[in-house]
Tab-separated table of C-alpha atoms in Angstrom:
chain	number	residue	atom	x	y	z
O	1	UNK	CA	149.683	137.138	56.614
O	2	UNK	CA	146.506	138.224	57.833
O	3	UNK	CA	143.800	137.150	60.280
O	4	UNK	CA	140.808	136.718	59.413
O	5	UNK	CA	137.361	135.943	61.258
O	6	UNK	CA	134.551	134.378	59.383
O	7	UNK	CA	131.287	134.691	61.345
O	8	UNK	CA	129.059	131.698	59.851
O	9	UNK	CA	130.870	128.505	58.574
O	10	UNK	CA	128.064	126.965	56.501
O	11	UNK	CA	127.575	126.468	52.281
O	12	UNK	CA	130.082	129.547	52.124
O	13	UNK	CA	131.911	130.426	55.068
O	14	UNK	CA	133.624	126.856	54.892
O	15	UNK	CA	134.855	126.931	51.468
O	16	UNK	CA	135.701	130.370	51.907
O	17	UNK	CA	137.913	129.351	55.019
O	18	UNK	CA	139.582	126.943	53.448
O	19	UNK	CA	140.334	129.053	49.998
O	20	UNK	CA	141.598	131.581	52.154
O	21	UNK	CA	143.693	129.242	54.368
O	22	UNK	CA	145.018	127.788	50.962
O	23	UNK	CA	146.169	131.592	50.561
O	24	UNK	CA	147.957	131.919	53.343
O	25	UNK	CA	145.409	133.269	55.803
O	26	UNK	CA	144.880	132.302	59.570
O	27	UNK	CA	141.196	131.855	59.668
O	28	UNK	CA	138.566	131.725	62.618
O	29	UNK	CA	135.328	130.271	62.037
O	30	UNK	CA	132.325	130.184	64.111
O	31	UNK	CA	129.326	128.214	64.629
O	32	UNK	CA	126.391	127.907	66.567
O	33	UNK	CA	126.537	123.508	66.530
O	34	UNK	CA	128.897	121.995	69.370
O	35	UNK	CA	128.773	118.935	67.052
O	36	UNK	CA	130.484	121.142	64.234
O	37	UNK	CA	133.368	122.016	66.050
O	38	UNK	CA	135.750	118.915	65.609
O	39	UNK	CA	134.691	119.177	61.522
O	40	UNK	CA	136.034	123.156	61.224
O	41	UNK	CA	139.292	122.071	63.177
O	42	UNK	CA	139.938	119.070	61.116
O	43	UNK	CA	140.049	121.960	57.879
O	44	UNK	CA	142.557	123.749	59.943
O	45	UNK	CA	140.289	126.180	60.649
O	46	UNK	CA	140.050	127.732	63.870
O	47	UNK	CA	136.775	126.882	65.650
O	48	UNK	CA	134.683	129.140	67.863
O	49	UNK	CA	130.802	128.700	68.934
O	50	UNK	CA	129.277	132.065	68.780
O	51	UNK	CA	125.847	132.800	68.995
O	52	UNK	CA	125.467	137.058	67.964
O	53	UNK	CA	122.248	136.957	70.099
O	54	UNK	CA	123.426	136.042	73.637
O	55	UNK	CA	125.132	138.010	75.460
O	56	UNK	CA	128.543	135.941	75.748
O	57	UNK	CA	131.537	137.561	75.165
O	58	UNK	CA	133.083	136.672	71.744
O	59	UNK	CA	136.333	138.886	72.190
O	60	UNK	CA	138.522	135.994	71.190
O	61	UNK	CA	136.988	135.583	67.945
O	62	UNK	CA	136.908	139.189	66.737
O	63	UNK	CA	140.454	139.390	67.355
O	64	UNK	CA	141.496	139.739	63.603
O	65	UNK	CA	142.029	142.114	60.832
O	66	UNK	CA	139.051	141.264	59.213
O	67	UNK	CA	135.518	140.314	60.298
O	68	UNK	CA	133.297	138.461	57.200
O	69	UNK	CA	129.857	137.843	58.178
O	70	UNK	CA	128.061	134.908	56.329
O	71	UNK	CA	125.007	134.775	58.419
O	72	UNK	CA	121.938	136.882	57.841
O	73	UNK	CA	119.416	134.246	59.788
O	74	UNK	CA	119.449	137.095	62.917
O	75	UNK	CA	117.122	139.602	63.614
O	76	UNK	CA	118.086	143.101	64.074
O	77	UNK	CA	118.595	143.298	67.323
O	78	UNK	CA	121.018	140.181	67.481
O	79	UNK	CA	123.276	142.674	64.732
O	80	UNK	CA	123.375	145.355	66.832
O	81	UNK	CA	124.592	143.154	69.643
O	82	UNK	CA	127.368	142.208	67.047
O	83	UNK	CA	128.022	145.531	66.273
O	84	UNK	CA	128.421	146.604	69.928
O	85	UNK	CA	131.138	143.834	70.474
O	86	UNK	CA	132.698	144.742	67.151
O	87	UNK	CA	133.309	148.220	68.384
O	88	UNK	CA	134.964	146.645	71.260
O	89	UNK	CA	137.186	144.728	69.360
O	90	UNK	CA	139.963	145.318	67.060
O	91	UNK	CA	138.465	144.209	64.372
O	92	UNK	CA	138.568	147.111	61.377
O	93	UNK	CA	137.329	146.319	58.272
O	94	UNK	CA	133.644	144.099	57.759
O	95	UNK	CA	132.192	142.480	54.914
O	96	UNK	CA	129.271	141.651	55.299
O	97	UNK	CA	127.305	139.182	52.978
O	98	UNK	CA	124.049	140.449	51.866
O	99	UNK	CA	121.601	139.512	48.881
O	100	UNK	CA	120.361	141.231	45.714
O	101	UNK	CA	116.408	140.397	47.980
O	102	UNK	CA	116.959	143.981	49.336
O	103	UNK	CA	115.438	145.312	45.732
O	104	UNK	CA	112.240	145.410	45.137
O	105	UNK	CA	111.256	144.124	41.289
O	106	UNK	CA	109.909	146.864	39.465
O	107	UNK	CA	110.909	145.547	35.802
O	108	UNK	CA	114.207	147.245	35.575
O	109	UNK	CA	117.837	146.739	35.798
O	110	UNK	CA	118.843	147.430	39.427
O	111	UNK	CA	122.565	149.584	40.318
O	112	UNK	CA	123.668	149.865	44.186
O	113	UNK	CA	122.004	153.300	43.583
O	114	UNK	CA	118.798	151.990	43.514
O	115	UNK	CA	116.263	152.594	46.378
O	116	UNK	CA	115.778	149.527	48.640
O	117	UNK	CA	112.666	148.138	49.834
O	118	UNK	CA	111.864	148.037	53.718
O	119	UNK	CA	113.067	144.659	55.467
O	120	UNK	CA	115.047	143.594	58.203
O	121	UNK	CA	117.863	142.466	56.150
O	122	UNK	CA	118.086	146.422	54.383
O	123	UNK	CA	117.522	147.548	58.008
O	124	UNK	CA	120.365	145.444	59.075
O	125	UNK	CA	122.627	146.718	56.327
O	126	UNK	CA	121.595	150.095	57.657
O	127	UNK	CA	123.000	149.497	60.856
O	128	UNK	CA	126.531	148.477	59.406
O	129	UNK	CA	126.436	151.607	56.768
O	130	UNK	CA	125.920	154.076	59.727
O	131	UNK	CA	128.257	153.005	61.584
O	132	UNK	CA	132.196	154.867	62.402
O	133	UNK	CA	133.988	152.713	64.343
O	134	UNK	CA	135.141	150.313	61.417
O	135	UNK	CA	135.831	150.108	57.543
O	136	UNK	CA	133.091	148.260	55.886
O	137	UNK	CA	131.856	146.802	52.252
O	138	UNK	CA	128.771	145.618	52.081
O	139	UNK	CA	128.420	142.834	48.731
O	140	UNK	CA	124.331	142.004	47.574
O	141	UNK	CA	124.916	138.312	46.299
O	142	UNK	CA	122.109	137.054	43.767
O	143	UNK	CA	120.620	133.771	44.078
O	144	UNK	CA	123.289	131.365	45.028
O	145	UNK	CA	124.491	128.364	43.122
O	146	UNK	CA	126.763	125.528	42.997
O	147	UNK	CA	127.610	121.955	45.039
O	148	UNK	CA	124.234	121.212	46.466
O	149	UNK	CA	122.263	124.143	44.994
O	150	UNK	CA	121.077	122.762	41.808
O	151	UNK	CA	118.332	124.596	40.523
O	152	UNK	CA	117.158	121.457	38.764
O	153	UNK	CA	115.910	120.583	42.348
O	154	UNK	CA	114.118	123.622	42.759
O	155	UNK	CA	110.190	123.495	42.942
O	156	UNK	CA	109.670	120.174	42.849
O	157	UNK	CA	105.970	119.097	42.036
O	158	UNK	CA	105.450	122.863	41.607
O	159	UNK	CA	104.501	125.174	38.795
O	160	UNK	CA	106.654	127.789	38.642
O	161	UNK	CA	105.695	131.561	38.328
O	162	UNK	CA	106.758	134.111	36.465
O	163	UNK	CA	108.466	132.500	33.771
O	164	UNK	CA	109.004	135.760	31.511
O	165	UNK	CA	110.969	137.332	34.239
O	166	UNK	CA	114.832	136.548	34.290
O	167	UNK	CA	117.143	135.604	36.452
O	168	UNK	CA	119.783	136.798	38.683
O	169	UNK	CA	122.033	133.923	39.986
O	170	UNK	CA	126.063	133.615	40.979
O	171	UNK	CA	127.911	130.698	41.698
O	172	UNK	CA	129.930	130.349	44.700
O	173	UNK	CA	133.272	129.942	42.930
O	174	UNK	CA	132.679	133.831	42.092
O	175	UNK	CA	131.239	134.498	45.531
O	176	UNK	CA	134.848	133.270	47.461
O	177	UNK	CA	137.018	134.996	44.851
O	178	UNK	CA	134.463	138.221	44.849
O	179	UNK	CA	135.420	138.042	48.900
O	180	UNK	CA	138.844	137.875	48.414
O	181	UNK	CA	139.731	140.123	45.956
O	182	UNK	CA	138.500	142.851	48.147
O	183	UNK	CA	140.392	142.027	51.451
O	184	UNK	CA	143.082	141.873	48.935
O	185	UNK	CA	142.671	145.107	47.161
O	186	UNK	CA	141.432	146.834	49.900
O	187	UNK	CA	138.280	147.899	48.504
O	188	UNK	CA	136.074	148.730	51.957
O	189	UNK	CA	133.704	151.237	52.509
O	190	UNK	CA	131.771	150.477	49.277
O	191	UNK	CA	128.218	148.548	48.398
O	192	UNK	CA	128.714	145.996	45.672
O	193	UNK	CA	125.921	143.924	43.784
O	194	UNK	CA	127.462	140.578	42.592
O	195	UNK	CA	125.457	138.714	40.034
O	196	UNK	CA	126.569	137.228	36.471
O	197	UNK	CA	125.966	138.792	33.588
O	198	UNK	CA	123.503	136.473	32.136
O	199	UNK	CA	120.251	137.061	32.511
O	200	UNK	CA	118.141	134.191	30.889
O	201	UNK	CA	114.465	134.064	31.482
O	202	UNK	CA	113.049	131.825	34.152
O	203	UNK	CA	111.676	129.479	31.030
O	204	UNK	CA	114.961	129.445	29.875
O	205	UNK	CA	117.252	128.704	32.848
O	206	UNK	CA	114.246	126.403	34.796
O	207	UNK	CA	113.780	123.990	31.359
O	208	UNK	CA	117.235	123.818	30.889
O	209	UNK	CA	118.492	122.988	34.241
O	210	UNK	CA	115.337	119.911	34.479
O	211	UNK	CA	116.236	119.298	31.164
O	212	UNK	CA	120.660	118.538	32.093
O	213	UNK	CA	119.227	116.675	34.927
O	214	UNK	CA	116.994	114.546	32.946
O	215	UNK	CA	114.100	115.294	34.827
O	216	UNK	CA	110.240	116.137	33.423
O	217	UNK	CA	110.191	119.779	32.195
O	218	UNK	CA	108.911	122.166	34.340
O	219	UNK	CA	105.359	123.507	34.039
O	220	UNK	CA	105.160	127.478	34.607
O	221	UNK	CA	102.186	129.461	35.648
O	222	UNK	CA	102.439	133.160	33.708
O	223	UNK	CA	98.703	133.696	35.731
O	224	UNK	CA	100.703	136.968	37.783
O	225	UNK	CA	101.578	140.320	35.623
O	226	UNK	CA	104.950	140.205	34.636
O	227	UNK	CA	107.283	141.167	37.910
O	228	UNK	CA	111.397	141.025	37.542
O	229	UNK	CA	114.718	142.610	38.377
O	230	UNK	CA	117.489	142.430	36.725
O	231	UNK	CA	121.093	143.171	38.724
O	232	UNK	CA	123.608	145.434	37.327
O	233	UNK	CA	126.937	144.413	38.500
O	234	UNK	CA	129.235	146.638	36.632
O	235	UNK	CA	130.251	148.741	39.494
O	236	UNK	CA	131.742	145.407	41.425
O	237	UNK	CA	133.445	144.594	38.182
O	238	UNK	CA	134.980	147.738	37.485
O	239	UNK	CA	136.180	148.996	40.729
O	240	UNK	CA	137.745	144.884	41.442
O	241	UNK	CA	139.015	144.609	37.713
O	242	UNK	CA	137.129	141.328	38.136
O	243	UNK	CA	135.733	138.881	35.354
O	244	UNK	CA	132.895	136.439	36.274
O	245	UNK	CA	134.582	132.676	36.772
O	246	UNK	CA	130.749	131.348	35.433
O	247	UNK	CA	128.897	133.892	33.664
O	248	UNK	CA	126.920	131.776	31.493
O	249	UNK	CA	123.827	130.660	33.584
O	250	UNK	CA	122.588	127.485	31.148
O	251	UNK	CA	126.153	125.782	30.796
């Protein structure tokens, strides 16, 4: 059995907890709401408010085998705080949940080789890449669907730009079972891109997803020169021997 910490218990630390207590996992999970608390320990989940920002001691809460961070709300600074108390800890291996944003779109596919643009969330990932005192794989979700995300929902009263470019989407089924097959296999020390396969175009995916809701089609705006990225994830598939749960975006 193994421990493991999950630092943010929101749309996918939660889930994630409780898959991974289903598995046979002990599983701490923070949050920064007293009021949430009460909910994480009535999932058997271990609760813990942690704020990565103060300077409270978390020691209690890093005391696992593995540290998954779903939060990426923090500046840099509140990180490196993290980091610091990481290093003190005996935590050893990190995952830490980043997003396919880091890319600029430059109308081409897009591999973890690919030159990043310059934000605080690349800066952040930075920070974990550089560091030696602990095994780490960073994974780039794309947009995130599922349960509450419905894209049908999505720019509301809004036209909605670029609708030649595609899309780059995964559901959170994949994003749990992405998470778990590599504390499982013990694939750390890598940078993965997770993203289906399917790349509609933002016509496609928008009108269908109004269209399964039974809601007005959308109206686009194609005013902007074409813009778009499209996310390679063969390197996450190969190295996990893993098969997409959803890869067909307009089903």
């Amino acid at each position: 059995m193994k421990d493991v910490s999950i630092l943010g218990c929101g749309w996918l630390g939660k889930p994630l907890a409780k898959f991974l207590i289903k598995k046979g996992f002990r599983v701490k999970g923070s949050t920064t709401s007293l009021n949430k608390l009460e909910d994480l320990k009535s999932v058997n989940i271990s609760p813990f408010l942690v704020d990565i920002s103060s300077d409270k001691n978390f020691e209690e809460f890093l005391s696992s085998d593995v540290l998954i961070i779903a939060i990426t709300s923090k500046g840099i600074e509140a990180f490196k705080n993290l980091i610091f108390q990481i290093e003190k800890s005996s935590i050893k291996k990190v995952i830490f949940i980043s997003s396919t944003s880091v890319y600029p779109s430059v109308n081409k596919e897009m591999t973890e080789e690919d030159p990043t643009i310059d934000s605080p969330l690349a800066q952040i990932e930075n920070e974990f890449k550089s560091n030696q005192y602990f095994k780490k794989t960073i994974i780039r979700f794309a947009g995130l669907l599922g349960e509450n995300r419905n894209p049908a929902n999505w720019f509301e009263g809004r036209k909605i730009p670029q609708p030649n470019g595609f899309v780059n989407m995964i559901y959170r089924e994949d994003c749990i079972e992405i998470i778990y097959q590599i504390i499982q296999q013990d694939v750390f020390g890598e940078v993965f891109n997770a993203c289906s396969n399917h790349h509609p175009t933002r016509k496609e995916f928008y009108t269908n997803a109004k269209k399964r809701a039974n809601k007005e089609s959308p109206v686009f705006d194609d005013s902007q020169p074409l813009k778009y990225k499209i996310i390679n994830s063969d390197k996450l598939q190969k190295h996990l021997n893993y098969t997409f749960k959803f890869d067909n975006l307009l089903v």
